[in-house]
Amino acid sequence: MIEAVRIAKRALDDLRASWRRLLAVEVLYTLATFALLAPLASLALRGVIRMSGQAALSDLDILHFALRPVGIGALVLLGGLALAIAALQQACLMAIALGATGGQTVSVRAALVHGTRHALEILRVAIRVAGTVLLIGAPFAAAAGLTYLGLLTEFDINFYLTERPPAFWRAVAVVTVLGLGLALALVPRLASWVYALPVLLFEQAGARAALAESRRRSAGHRWTVIHLFGVWLVATSLAGALALGAVGGLGRLIVPLIGESVPVLVLALGALVVLWGLTNFLIGFFQASSFALLVVRLYNAHGGGGGSSARALELLAREKAPRPGMPFSMPGLWTALVVITTVAAGIGVYFLRSTRVEDDVVIIAHRGASNYAPENTLAAMERALRDRADFLEIDVQESADGEVVVIHDVDLMKVGRSPLRVWQAAAADLRAVDVGSWFGPEFSDQRIPTLREVLELARGRGKVNIELKYYGFEDRLEERMVDIVEAAEMADQVEVMSLKASGIRTVRALRPGWTVGLLAATAVGDLTRADVDFLAVNAGLARRSFFRSAHRRGKAVYVWTVNDPVDMWHFISAGADGLITDDPALARQVLEHRAGLGSAERLLVSLALFLGNPLEPPSAPDEA
């Protein structure tokens, strides 16, 4: 503990002495990442996607690819590349840190050259580390998978997540123990590698030798390392949160004073975004620099600083650093002010242009109005239509006798407390189960509807978004769905989507003119290149850049599942074409609220949302 405190204090002294050069490295490295390293990482990612034979991977496709040997190799390569990028930055920072510990000045140029010279060995270290972490984690991941198979597969996973029976808690306990075991296995190993980079950089060791020497030197000091970096992680995270909180607090003080002047709003929004970005950059700089300084101090305290590192320092110090003068000149300050103002105004204009004036957004009732009635029942559909939803979103699968029924889960445990599996039971048996009482006694008459019944209910009142559910036991799901829709004469009132890309390709082949979409929670690659008409994505994928890319390719984007009015406002402003929600009445209320606001008012709300201080969103409607 005393040693850790002493090392931390010395590292802070080093930071005060060398922050300008460390900051310069951070700036140059950030620019180089955008200009050089990011494209290289993108090329590697494209190579991985090309191996899969698709334009992009999403959800199940990602899982299937990752479990193949080529997928595992790709994970090691990409993980190693990501580590190498971070390690290359650390190498440059450590070169300056070595000078600070020895009371000498290492120039930025010398640090960059020294780090780049060792780039290949740094990559080798990163790949070895990534591969070892995967090997250590594999048995724990396998044990977690076996726990899932043994405890959570008798019924649909949604039953366990909703009801949390004893089996669920047993699985949680086992996975918690496995997580602790993984931490106990990984953390000491990570601590044993802490000296690998300085040994490689300052003692001219190869990747394997550097890792081996690091393990040798860390013996007897690992708990000091773990304690020191545990405190570092908590302290830097807390400092970052406080800094970002201060920026948000400043914005919340300013917003009420702005008024409705569009030019002032544009400039204020841009300035706050710039300040937010600058704060994030400085947080990253502090975390990266303090980490490098701590590692070098530990390295010197536990066997470093000998002849090899002295020669490295002598080599680094040959590059004369510029004589320190005034950190900023008046012309430089004026130039910086003009640049910052211009950037702020540009960002503000961007937000103004990307904030919608006309809302052309459809409301898609997720499994019906499932906040107010049991999901995927006719009661939920009726409520959604009454709440003016544009689409009813339903899940369909086949029963044992080939009926297309409307239900999400593989069995009826969650909605009917029945272990009947959809694909094993006849439609009549499935429809005999009460699937409404779990939600409320007033819904005890609700049964699993068929696709025909939902289409009949929606005819002339709303459109239907059909999600095809695949659990590995389908017979002719796509063909039967197509026949039912056409028999109801609603082909022009229906959209079809699925998580399974091959299922959508089948529908496209059967009916090329139908509107089809791909559902995605995660994605690798450019999802907007998929051969579909729309994309239904999880909120985590729904960014302004994603909306713009999809719109350039003529694809609509729906966001799921959005039940908060603030989130609804945000996604509408960002460019969403549809909201998939359990509460269509609330979504309609948000749209009506937006319709009563002008451009300046909408921009003001966007500014408030950016600062995490939403202006009076509409409240949820009464449940009556």
Coordinates of C-alpha atoms in Angstrom, one line a residue:
M1 CA 0.0 0.0 0.0
I2 CA 2.8 2.4 1.0
E3 CA 4.7 1.5 -2.2
A4 CA 1.6 2.0 -4.3
V5 CA 1.0 5.5 -2.8
R6 CA 4.7 6.5 -3.4
I7 CA 4.6 5.4 -7.0
A8 CA 1.3 7.2 -7.6
K9 CA 2.7 10.4 -6.2
R10 CA 5.8 10.2 -8.4
A11 CA 3.7 9.5 -11.4
L12 CA 1.6 12.7 -10.7
D13 CA 4.9 14.7 -10.4
D14 CA 5.9 13.2 -13.8
L15 CA 2.6 14.3 -15.3
R16 CA 3.0 17.9 -14.1
A17 CA 6.5 17.9 -15.6
S18 CA 5.7 16.4 -19.0
W19 CA 2.0 17.1 -19.7
R20 CA 2.6 19.3 -22.7
R21 CA 4.6 16.6 -24.6
L22 CA 2.2 13.9 -23.5
L23 CA -0.7 16.0 -24.7
A24 CA 1.0 16.5 -28.1
V25 CA 1.4 12.8 -28.5
E26 CA -2.2 12.3 -27.6
V27 CA -3.3 14.9 -30.3
L28 CA -1.0 13.4 -32.9
Y29 CA -1.9 9.9 -32.1
T30 CA -5.7 10.8 -32.3
L31 CA -5.2 12.4 -35.7
A32 CA -3.1 9.4 -36.9
T33 CA -5.8 7.0 -35.7
F34 CA -8.4 8.7 -37.8
A35 CA -6.1 9.1 -40.8
L36 CA -4.2 5.8 -40.8
L37 CA -5.1 3.3 -38.1
A38 CA -8.9 3.5 -38.4
P39 CA -8.8 2.7 -42.2
L40 CA -6.5 -0.2 -41.5
A41 CA -8.9 -1.6 -38.9
S42 CA -11.8 -1.0 -41.3
L43 CA -9.9 -3.0 -44.0
A44 CA -9.4 -5.8 -41.5
L45 CA -13.1 -5.8 -40.6
R46 CA -14.0 -5.8 -44.3
G47 CA -11.8 -8.8 -44.8
V48 CA -13.6 -10.6 -42.0
I49 CA -17.0 -9.7 -43.5
R50 CA -15.8 -11.0 -46.9
M51 CA -14.9 -14.3 -45.4
S52 CA -18.6 -14.7 -44.4
G53 CA -19.8 -14.1 -47.9
Q54 CA -22.2 -11.4 -46.9
A55 CA -22.3 -7.6 -47.0
A56 CA -22.8 -7.4 -43.2
L57 CA -23.3 -9.7 -40.3
S58 CA -26.1 -9.3 -37.7
D59 CA -27.2 -11.1 -34.6
L60 CA -27.4 -14.9 -35.2
D61 CA -25.1 -14.5 -38.3
I62 CA -22.4 -13.0 -36.0
L63 CA -22.8 -15.8 -33.5
H64 CA -22.6 -18.5 -36.2
F65 CA -19.5 -16.9 -37.8
A66 CA -17.8 -16.4 -34.5
L67 CA -18.1 -20.1 -33.6
R68 CA -16.4 -21.3 -36.7
P69 CA -12.6 -21.6 -36.8
V70 CA -12.2 -18.7 -39.2
G71 CA -14.4 -16.6 -36.9
I72 CA -12.3 -17.5 -33.9
G73 CA -9.1 -16.6 -35.8
A74 CA -10.7 -13.3 -36.9
L75 CA -11.6 -12.5 -33.3
V76 CA -8.0 -13.0 -32.3
L77 CA -6.7 -10.9 -35.2
L78 CA -9.2 -8.0 -34.6
G79 CA -8.7 -8.2 -30.8
G80 CA -4.9 -8.1 -31.3
L81 CA -5.1 -5.2 -33.7
A82 CA -7.3 -3.2 -31.3
L83 CA -4.8 -3.9 -28.5
A84 CA -1.9 -3.1 -30.8
I85 CA -3.4 0.3 -31.6
A86 CA -3.7 1.1 -27.9
A87 CA -0.3 -0.3 -27.1
L88 CA 1.4 1.8 -29.8
Q89 CA -0.1 4.9 -28.2
Q90 CA 1.2 3.7 -24.8
A91 CA 4.6 3.1 -26.3
C92 CA 5.0 6.7 -27.4
L93 CA 3.6 8.0 -24.0
M94 CA 6.0 5.6 -22.1
A95 CA 9.0 7.0 -24.1
I96 CA 8.2 10.5 -22.7
A97 CA 7.4 9.0 -19.3
L98 CA 10.9 7.4 -19.2
G99 CA 12.5 10.8 -19.8
A100 CA 10.3 12.3 -17.0
T101 CA 11.4 9.7 -14.5
G102 CA 15.1 10.3 -15.4
G103 CA 14.8 14.1 -15.3
Q104 CA 15.4 14.4 -19.0
T105 CA 13.3 15.8 -21.9
V106 CA 12.2 13.4 -24.6
S107 CA 10.9 15.1 -27.6
V108 CA 7.5 14.2 -29.2
R109 CA 9.3 13.3 -32.4
A110 CA 11.7 11.0 -30.7
A111 CA 8.8 9.3 -28.8
L112 CA 6.8 8.8 -32.0
V113 CA 9.8 7.4 -33.9
H114 CA 10.8 5.1 -31.1
G115 CA 7.2 3.7 -30.8
T116 CA 6.8 3.2 -34.5
R117 CA 10.2 1.4 -34.8
H118 CA 8.8 -1.3 -32.4
A119 CA 5.3 -1.5 -34.0
L120 CA 5.7 -5.0 -35.3
E121 CA 6.8 -6.4 -32.0
I122 CA 4.0 -4.5 -30.3
L123 CA 1.5 -6.1 -32.6
R124 CA 3.0 -9.5 -31.8
V125 CA 2.6 -8.8 -28.0
A126 CA -1.0 -7.7 -28.6
I127 CA -1.9 -10.8 -30.5
R128 CA -0.3 -13.1 -27.9
V129 CA -2.2 -11.3 -25.1
A130 CA -5.5 -11.4 -27.0
G131 CA -5.0 -15.1 -27.8
T132 CA -4.1 -16.0 -24.2
V133 CA -7.1 -14.1 -22.8
L134 CA -9.4 -16.0 -25.2
L135 CA -7.8 -19.3 -24.2
I136 CA -8.2 -18.5 -20.5
G137 CA -11.8 -17.3 -21.0
A138 CA -12.8 -20.2 -23.2
P139 CA -13.4 -22.8 -20.4
F140 CA -15.4 -20.3 -18.4
A141 CA -17.5 -19.4 -21.5
A142 CA -18.0 -23.1 -22.1
A143 CA -19.1 -23.6 -18.5
A144 CA -21.5 -20.7 -18.8
G145 CA -22.9 -22.2 -21.9
L146 CA -23.4 -25.6 -20.3
T147 CA -25.1 -23.8 -17.3
Y148 CA -27.5 -22.2 -19.8
L149 CA -28.2 -25.5 -21.5
G150 CA -28.6 -27.4 -18.2
L151 CA -30.8 -24.9 -16.4
L152 CA -32.5 -22.5 -18.8
T153 CA -33.5 -24.4 -21.9
E154 CA -36.5 -26.4 -20.7
F155 CA -38.7 -23.4 -21.5
D156 CA -38.3 -20.3 -23.6
I157 CA -35.7 -17.9 -22.2
N158 CA -38.3 -15.1 -21.9
F159 CA -40.1 -17.1 -19.3
Y160 CA -37.0 -17.3 -17.2
L161 CA -36.2 -13.6 -17.7
T162 CA -39.8 -12.5 -16.8
E163 CA -40.7 -14.9 -14.0
R164 CA -37.2 -15.7 -12.6
P165 CA -38.0 -19.1 -11.2
P166 CA -35.5 -20.9 -8.9
A167 CA -33.6 -22.3 -12.0
F168 CA -33.0 -18.8 -13.1
W169 CA -31.4 -17.8 -9.8
R170 CA -29.3 -21.0 -9.7
A171 CA -28.0 -20.1 -13.2
V172 CA -27.2 -16.6 -12.0
A173 CA -25.3 -18.0 -9.0
V174 CA -23.3 -20.3 -11.1
V175 CA -22.5 -17.6 -13.7
T176 CA -21.5 -15.2 -10.9
V177 CA -19.1 -17.8 -9.5
L178 CA -17.7 -18.4 -13.0
G179 CA -17.3 -14.6 -13.4
L180 CA -15.4 -14.4 -10.2
G181 CA -13.3 -17.4 -11.2
L182 CA -12.5 -15.8 -14.6
A183 CA -11.5 -12.6 -12.8
L184 CA -9.2 -14.5 -10.4
A185 CA -7.6 -16.2 -13.4
L186 CA -7.3 -13.2 -15.6
V187 CA -6.4 -10.3 -13.3
P188 CA -3.2 -11.8 -12.0
R189 CA -2.2 -12.7 -15.5
L190 CA -2.9 -9.2 -16.8
A191 CA -0.9 -7.8 -13.8
S192 CA 2.0 -10.1 -14.8
W193 CA 2.2 -8.5 -18.2
V194 CA 2.4 -4.9 -17.0
Y195 CA 6.1 -4.6 -17.7
A196 CA 6.1 -6.3 -21.1
L197 CA 5.8 -3.1 -23.1
P198 CA 8.6 -1.2 -21.3
V199 CA 10.9 -4.2 -21.5
L200 CA 10.2 -4.5 -25.2
L201 CA 10.7 -0.7 -25.8
F202 CA 13.7 0.0 -23.5
E203 CA 15.6 -3.3 -23.4
Q204 CA 15.2 -4.3 -27.1
A205 CA 13.5 -7.6 -26.2
G206 CA 11.2 -9.5 -28.6
A207 CA 7.5 -10.1 -27.9
R208 CA 7.9 -13.5 -26.3
A209 CA 10.9 -12.5 -24.3
A210 CA 9.2 -9.3 -23.1
L211 CA 6.2 -11.2 -21.8
A212 CA 8.4 -13.8 -20.1
E213 CA 10.6 -11.2 -18.5
S214 CA 7.5 -9.3 -17.4
R215 CA 6.1 -12.4 -15.6
R216 CA 9.5 -12.9 -13.9
R217 CA 9.8 -9.3 -12.6
S218 CA 6.2 -9.1 -11.5
A219 CA 6.5 -12.1 -9.2
G220 CA 6.0 -10.9 -5.7
H221 CA 4.6 -7.5 -6.8
R222 CA 1.3 -8.5 -8.5
W223 CA -0.9 -7.4 -5.7
T224 CA 0.8 -4.1 -5.6
V225 CA 0.1 -3.7 -9.3
I226 CA -3.5 -4.9 -9.0
H227 CA -4.2 -2.5 -6.1
L228 CA -2.6 0.4 -7.8
F229 CA -4.4 0.0 -11.1
G230 CA -7.7 -0.8 -9.3
V231 CA -7.5 2.6 -7.5
W232 CA -6.4 4.2 -10.8
L233 CA -9.5 2.8 -12.6
V234 CA -11.9 4.0 -10.0
A235 CA -10.2 7.5 -9.7
T236 CA -10.0 8.2 -13.4
S237 CA -13.6 7.0 -14.0
L238 CA -14.9 9.2 -11.2
A239 CA -12.9 12.2 -12.4
G240 CA -14.3 11.7 -15.9
A241 CA -17.8 11.4 -14.7
L242 CA -17.4 14.6 -12.6
A243 CA -16.0 16.5 -15.6
L244 CA -18.8 15.5 -17.9
G245 CA -21.3 16.3 -15.2
A246 CA -19.8 19.8 -14.9
V247 CA -20.2 20.3 -18.6
G248 CA -23.8 19.2 -18.4
G249 CA -24.5 21.4 -15.4
L250 CA -23.0 24.4 -17.3
G251 CA -25.3 23.7 -20.2
R252 CA -28.4 23.4 -17.9
L253 CA -27.6 26.8 -16.5
I254 CA -27.3 28.3 -20.0
V255 CA -30.3 26.7 -21.8
P256 CA -33.0 28.7 -19.9
L257 CA -31.2 32.0 -20.7
I258 CA -31.0 31.4 -24.5
G259 CA -34.5 32.1 -25.6
E260 CA -35.7 31.2 -29.1
S261 CA -33.1 33.0 -31.3
V262 CA -32.1 30.5 -33.8
P263 CA -28.5 31.9 -34.4
V264 CA -27.9 32.0 -30.6
L265 CA -29.3 28.4 -30.3
V266 CA -27.1 27.2 -33.1
L267 CA -23.9 28.7 -31.6
A268 CA -24.7 27.6 -28.1
L269 CA -25.5 24.0 -29.2
G270 CA -22.3 23.9 -31.3
A271 CA -20.2 25.4 -28.4
L272 CA -21.5 22.9 -25.9
V273 CA -20.9 20.0 -28.3
V274 CA -17.3 21.2 -28.8
L275 CA -16.9 21.5 -25.0
W276 CA -18.3 18.1 -24.5
G277 CA -16.0 16.6 -27.1
L278 CA -13.0 18.4 -25.7
T279 CA -13.8 17.2 -22.2
N280 CA -14.0 13.6 -23.4
F281 CA -10.7 14.0 -25.2
L282 CA -9.0 15.4 -22.0
I283 CA -10.5 12.6 -20.0
G284 CA -9.0 10.1 -22.4
F285 CA -5.7 11.9 -22.4
F286 CA -5.5 11.8 -18.6
Q287 CA -6.4 8.1 -18.5
A288 CA -3.9 7.1 -21.1
S289 CA -1.0 9.3 -19.8
S290 CA -1.5 8.5 -16.2
F291 CA -1.5 4.8 -17.1
A292 CA 1.8 5.1 -19.0
L293 CA 3.4 7.1 -16.2
L294 CA 2.3 4.5 -13.6
V295 CA 3.7 1.6 -15.7
V296 CA 7.1 3.2 -16.2
R297 CA 7.3 4.1 -12.5
L298 CA 6.5 0.5 -11.6
Y299 CA 9.0 -0.7 -14.2
N300 CA 11.8 1.4 -12.7
A301 CA 10.9 0.3 -9.2
H302 CA 10.9 -3.4 -10.0
G303 CA 14.0 -4.0 -12.1
G304 CA 13.9 -1.4 -14.8
G305 CA 16.2 1.5 -15.1
G306 CA 19.3 -0.5 -15.7
G307 CA 21.9 -0.3 -18.5
S308 CA 19.5 -1.2 -21.3
S309 CA 16.9 1.4 -20.3
A310 CA 19.6 3.9 -19.7
R311 CA 20.8 3.4 -23.3
A312 CA 17.2 3.8 -24.5
L313 CA 16.9 7.0 -22.6
E314 CA 20.1 8.3 -24.0
L315 CA 19.0 7.5 -27.5
L316 CA 15.6 9.2 -27.0
A317 CA 17.2 12.3 -25.5
R318 CA 19.4 12.9 -28.5
E319 CA 16.5 14.6 -30.2
K320 CA 16.6 18.1 -28.8
A321 CA 13.2 19.3 -27.6
P322 CA 12.3 22.9 -28.6
R323 CA 13.2 25.4 -26.0
P324 CA 10.2 26.1 -23.8
G325 CA 8.6 29.5 -24.1
M326 CA 5.2 30.9 -23.7
P327 CA 2.7 28.0 -24.1
F328 CA 0.4 30.2 -26.0
S329 CA 0.8 33.5 -28.0
M330 CA -1.8 36.1 -28.5
P331 CA -2.1 35.4 -32.3
G332 CA -2.4 31.7 -31.5
L333 CA -5.1 32.4 -29.0
W334 CA -7.1 34.5 -31.5
T335 CA -6.7 31.8 -34.1
A336 CA -7.9 29.1 -31.7
L337 CA -10.9 31.2 -30.8
V338 CA -11.8 31.7 -34.4
V339 CA -11.4 28.0 -35.2
I340 CA -13.4 27.0 -32.2
T341 CA -16.2 29.4 -33.0
T342 CA -16.3 28.3 -36.6
V343 CA -16.4 24.6 -35.6
A344 CA -19.1 25.4 -33.0
A345 CA -21.2 27.2 -35.6
G346 CA -20.8 24.3 -38.1
I347 CA -21.9 21.7 -35.5
G348 CA -24.8 23.9 -34.5
V349 CA -25.9 24.2 -38.2
Y350 CA -25.5 20.4 -38.6
F351 CA -27.9 19.9 -35.6
L352 CA -30.3 22.4 -37.0
R353 CA -30.4 20.8 -40.4
S354 CA -30.7 17.3 -38.9
T355 CA -33.5 18.3 -36.6
R356 CA -36.7 17.4 -38.4
V357 CA -39.2 20.1 -39.3
E358 CA -41.7 17.7 -40.8
D359 CA -42.2 14.4 -39.0
D360 CA -42.9 11.5 -41.4
V361 CA -42.7 8.8 -38.8
V362 CA -44.8 5.7 -38.5
I363 CA -45.9 4.2 -35.1
I364 CA -45.5 0.5 -34.9
A365 CA -47.2 -1.2 -32.0
H366 CA -44.8 -3.9 -30.7
R367 CA -46.9 -7.1 -30.3
G368 CA -49.8 -4.7 -30.2
A369 CA -50.2 -2.2 -27.4
S370 CA -48.4 -4.6 -25.1
N371 CA -48.1 -2.0 -22.3
Y372 CA -51.9 -2.2 -21.8
A373 CA -52.9 -5.7 -22.9
P374 CA -51.2 -9.2 -23.2
E375 CA -48.7 -9.3 -26.0
N376 CA -49.7 -10.7 -29.4
T377 CA -53.4 -11.0 -28.5
L378 CA -56.4 -9.6 -30.3
A379 CA -57.0 -7.4 -27.2
A380 CA -53.5 -5.8 -27.7
M381 CA -54.2 -5.4 -31.4
E382 CA -57.5 -3.7 -30.8
R383 CA -56.0 -1.4 -28.2
A384 CA -53.2 -0.4 -30.6
L385 CA -55.6 0.4 -33.4
R386 CA -57.7 2.5 -31.0
D387 CA -54.5 4.3 -30.0
R388 CA -53.9 5.2 -33.7
A389 CA -50.9 2.9 -34.4
D390 CA -49.9 2.9 -38.1
F391 CA -48.7 -0.7 -37.9
L392 CA -49.4 -3.8 -35.7
E393 CA -46.1 -5.7 -35.2
I394 CA -46.7 -9.4 -34.7
D395 CA -44.5 -12.5 -34.3
V396 CA -45.6 -15.6 -36.3
Q397 CA -44.5 -19.2 -36.3
E398 CA -46.0 -22.6 -37.4
S399 CA -47.9 -25.0 -35.2
A400 CA -47.4 -28.8 -35.6
D401 CA -50.4 -28.9 -38.0
G402 CA -49.1 -26.1 -40.2
E403 CA -51.2 -23.2 -38.9
V404 CA -49.5 -19.8 -38.8
V405 CA -50.1 -18.6 -35.2
V406 CA -49.2 -15.3 -33.5
I407 CA -46.8 -15.8 -30.6
H408 CA -43.2 -14.8 -29.8
D409 CA -41.8 -17.5 -27.6
V410 CA -41.0 -21.1 -28.4
D411 CA -43.5 -22.3 -25.8
L412 CA -46.4 -20.9 -23.7
M413 CA -44.7 -20.8 -20.3
K414 CA -44.5 -17.0 -20.1
V415 CA -48.0 -16.2 -21.5
G416 CA -50.0 -19.3 -20.4
R417 CA -47.9 -21.2 -17.8
S418 CA -48.1 -24.1 -20.2
P419 CA -45.0 -26.1 -21.4
L420 CA -46.6 -26.7 -24.8
R421 CA -44.1 -25.9 -27.5
V422 CA -45.5 -24.2 -30.6
W423 CA -43.9 -26.5 -33.2
Q424 CA -45.0 -29.6 -31.3
A425 CA -48.7 -28.8 -30.7
A426 CA -51.7 -28.5 -32.9
A427 CA -53.2 -25.1 -33.3
A428 CA -56.4 -26.2 -31.5
D429 CA -54.4 -27.3 -28.5
L430 CA -52.4 -24.0 -28.4
R431 CA -55.6 -22.0 -28.7
A432 CA -57.1 -23.8 -25.8
V433 CA -54.6 -22.1 -23.4
D434 CA -55.5 -18.9 -21.6
V435 CA -52.8 -16.5 -22.6
G436 CA -54.3 -13.4 -21.0
S437 CA -54.7 -14.0 -17.3
W438 CA -50.9 -13.7 -16.7
F439 CA -51.3 -10.0 -17.6
G440 CA -54.6 -9.4 -15.8
P441 CA -57.8 -11.2 -14.9
E442 CA -59.9 -9.1 -17.3
F443 CA -58.0 -10.7 -20.2
S444 CA -58.8 -14.4 -19.3
D445 CA -60.7 -14.8 -22.5
Q446 CA -57.7 -14.1 -24.7
R447 CA -56.2 -17.0 -26.8
I448 CA -53.4 -17.2 -29.3
P449 CA -54.7 -15.6 -32.5
T450 CA -53.9 -16.9 -36.0
L451 CA -52.4 -14.7 -38.6
R452 CA -55.7 -14.7 -40.5
E453 CA -57.5 -13.3 -37.4
V454 CA -55.0 -10.4 -37.0
L455 CA -55.2 -9.5 -40.7
E456 CA -59.0 -9.5 -40.5
L457 CA -59.0 -7.2 -37.5
A458 CA -56.5 -4.8 -39.1
R459 CA -58.3 -4.7 -42.5
G460 CA -59.1 -1.0 -43.3
R461 CA -57.8 0.2 -39.9
G462 CA -54.1 -0.3 -40.0
K463 CA -51.1 -2.1 -41.6
V464 CA -49.4 -5.2 -40.3
N465 CA -45.7 -5.8 -39.7
I466 CA -45.0 -9.5 -39.6
E467 CA -41.9 -10.8 -37.9
L468 CA -41.0 -14.4 -38.9
K469 CA -39.8 -16.3 -35.9
Y470 CA -37.3 -19.1 -36.5
Y471 CA -36.5 -21.7 -33.9
G472 CA -35.2 -24.5 -36.2
F473 CA -38.4 -26.4 -36.7
E474 CA -40.0 -24.5 -39.6
D475 CA -41.7 -26.3 -42.4
R476 CA -43.1 -23.9 -45.0
L477 CA -43.4 -20.7 -42.8
E478 CA -42.7 -18.2 -45.6
E479 CA -45.0 -19.9 -48.2
R480 CA -47.9 -20.3 -45.7
M481 CA -47.5 -16.7 -44.6
V482 CA -47.6 -15.5 -48.2
D483 CA -50.7 -17.6 -49.0
I484 CA -52.6 -16.2 -46.0
V485 CA -51.7 -12.6 -46.7
E486 CA -52.8 -12.9 -50.3
A487 CA -56.0 -14.7 -49.4
A488 CA -56.8 -11.7 -47.2
E489 CA -56.0 -9.4 -50.1
M490 CA -53.6 -7.4 -47.9
A491 CA -50.3 -7.7 -49.7
D492 CA -50.0 -3.9 -50.0
Q493 CA -50.8 -3.5 -46.3
V494 CA -48.1 -5.8 -45.0
E495 CA -44.4 -5.6 -44.3
V496 CA -42.3 -8.7 -43.4
M497 CA -39.1 -8.8 -41.3
S498 CA -37.0 -11.2 -39.4
L499 CA -33.7 -11.6 -37.6
K500 CA -32.8 -14.4 -40.0
A501 CA -31.5 -13.0 -43.3
S502 CA -32.0 -16.2 -45.2
G503 CA -35.7 -16.2 -44.3
I504 CA -36.1 -12.7 -45.7
R505 CA -34.3 -13.8 -48.9
T506 CA -36.8 -16.5 -49.2
V507 CA -39.7 -14.1 -49.0
R508 CA -38.0 -11.8 -51.5
A509 CA -37.7 -14.7 -53.9
L510 CA -41.3 -15.7 -53.4
R511 CA -42.7 -12.1 -53.8
P512 CA -40.1 -9.7 -55.2
G513 CA -42.5 -6.7 -54.9
W514 CA -43.2 -7.1 -51.2
T515 CA -41.7 -4.8 -48.6
V516 CA -39.2 -6.7 -46.5
G517 CA -36.8 -5.8 -43.7
L518 CA -34.0 -7.1 -41.6
L519 CA -34.2 -7.0 -37.8
A520 CA -30.9 -6.4 -36.0
A521 CA -29.7 -5.9 -32.4
T522 CA -26.0 -5.9 -33.3
A523 CA -24.1 -5.7 -36.6
V524 CA -20.6 -6.1 -38.0
G525 CA -20.1 -4.4 -41.3
D526 CA -22.4 -2.1 -43.2
L527 CA -25.9 -3.2 -42.5
T528 CA -27.3 -0.6 -44.9
R529 CA -26.0 -2.7 -47.8
A530 CA -28.4 -5.5 -47.0
D531 CA -30.9 -6.3 -49.8
V532 CA -34.0 -5.2 -48.0
D533 CA -36.4 -2.2 -48.0
F534 CA -36.1 -1.3 -44.3
L535 CA -34.0 -2.0 -41.3
A536 CA -35.4 -2.5 -37.8
V537 CA -32.6 -1.9 -35.4
N538 CA -32.0 -1.8 -31.6
A539 CA -31.6 1.6 -30.1
G540 CA -27.8 1.0 -29.7
L541 CA -27.4 1.0 -33.5
A542 CA -29.7 4.0 -34.2
R543 CA -27.3 6.8 -34.7
R544 CA -27.6 9.9 -36.9
S545 CA -24.8 8.6 -39.2
F546 CA -26.6 5.2 -39.5
F547 CA -29.9 6.9 -40.5
R548 CA -28.1 9.1 -43.1
S549 CA -26.3 6.0 -44.6
A550 CA -29.5 4.0 -44.8
H551 CA -31.5 6.9 -46.3
R552 CA -28.8 7.4 -49.0
R553 CA -29.4 3.8 -50.0
G554 CA -33.2 4.3 -50.0
K555 CA -33.9 2.3 -46.9
A556 CA -36.2 3.2 -44.0
V557 CA -35.0 2.7 -40.4
Y558 CA -37.3 1.6 -37.6
V559 CA -36.0 1.7 -34.0
W560 CA -37.1 -0.8 -31.3
T561 CA -38.3 -1.0 -28.6
V562 CA -38.8 2.7 -27.7
N563 CA -41.1 3.3 -24.7
D564 CA -39.7 6.5 -23.2
P565 CA -40.9 9.9 -24.5
V566 CA -37.4 11.4 -24.4
D567 CA -36.0 8.5 -26.4
M568 CA -38.9 8.8 -28.9
W569 CA -38.2 12.5 -29.3
H570 CA -34.5 11.8 -29.8
F571 CA -34.9 9.1 -32.4
I572 CA -37.5 11.1 -34.4
S573 CA -35.2 14.1 -34.4
A574 CA -32.2 12.0 -35.4
G575 CA -34.0 10.6 -38.5
A576 CA -36.0 7.5 -37.5
D577 CA -38.7 6.5 -40.0
G578 CA -40.6 4.4 -37.5
L579 CA -40.8 3.7 -33.8
I580 CA -41.5 0.2 -32.6
T581 CA -43.1 0.7 -29.2
D582 CA -45.2 -1.0 -26.6
D583 CA -47.0 2.3 -26.1
P584 CA -48.4 3.6 -29.4
A585 CA -50.6 6.2 -27.6
L586 CA -47.5 7.8 -26.0
A587 CA -45.7 7.8 -29.4
R588 CA -48.7 9.5 -31.0
Q589 CA -48.7 12.1 -28.2
V590 CA -45.0 12.8 -28.7
L591 CA -45.6 13.4 -32.5
E592 CA -48.6 15.7 -31.7
H593 CA -46.4 17.6 -29.2
R594 CA -43.7 18.1 -31.8
A595 CA -46.2 19.2 -34.4
G596 CA -47.0 22.2 -32.2
L597 CA -43.4 23.4 -32.1
G598 CA -41.4 25.6 -34.5
S599 CA -37.8 25.0 -35.6
A600 CA -36.2 27.1 -32.8
E601 CA -38.3 25.2 -30.1
R602 CA -37.3 21.8 -31.5
L603 CA -33.6 22.8 -31.6
L604 CA -33.9 24.0 -28.0
V605 CA -35.4 20.6 -27.0
S606 CA -32.5 18.9 -28.8
L607 CA -30.0 21.0 -26.9
A608 CA -31.7 20.1 -23.6
L609 CA -31.7 16.4 -24.5
F610 CA -28.0 16.5 -25.4
L611 CA -27.3 17.9 -22.0
G612 CA -29.4 15.2 -20.3
N613 CA -32.1 17.7 -19.1
P614 CA -35.2 17.1 -21.2
L615 CA -37.8 19.8 -21.4
E616 CA -41.2 18.6 -20.1
P617 CA -41.8 15.5 -22.3
P618 CA -45.4 14.4 -22.8
S619 CA -46.6 12.1 -20.0
A620 CA -47.9 8.6 -20.5
P621 CA -51.6 8.5 -21.4
D622 CA -54.1 7.1 -19.0
E623 CA -54.5 3.3 -19.2
A624 CA -58.3 3.5 -19.6

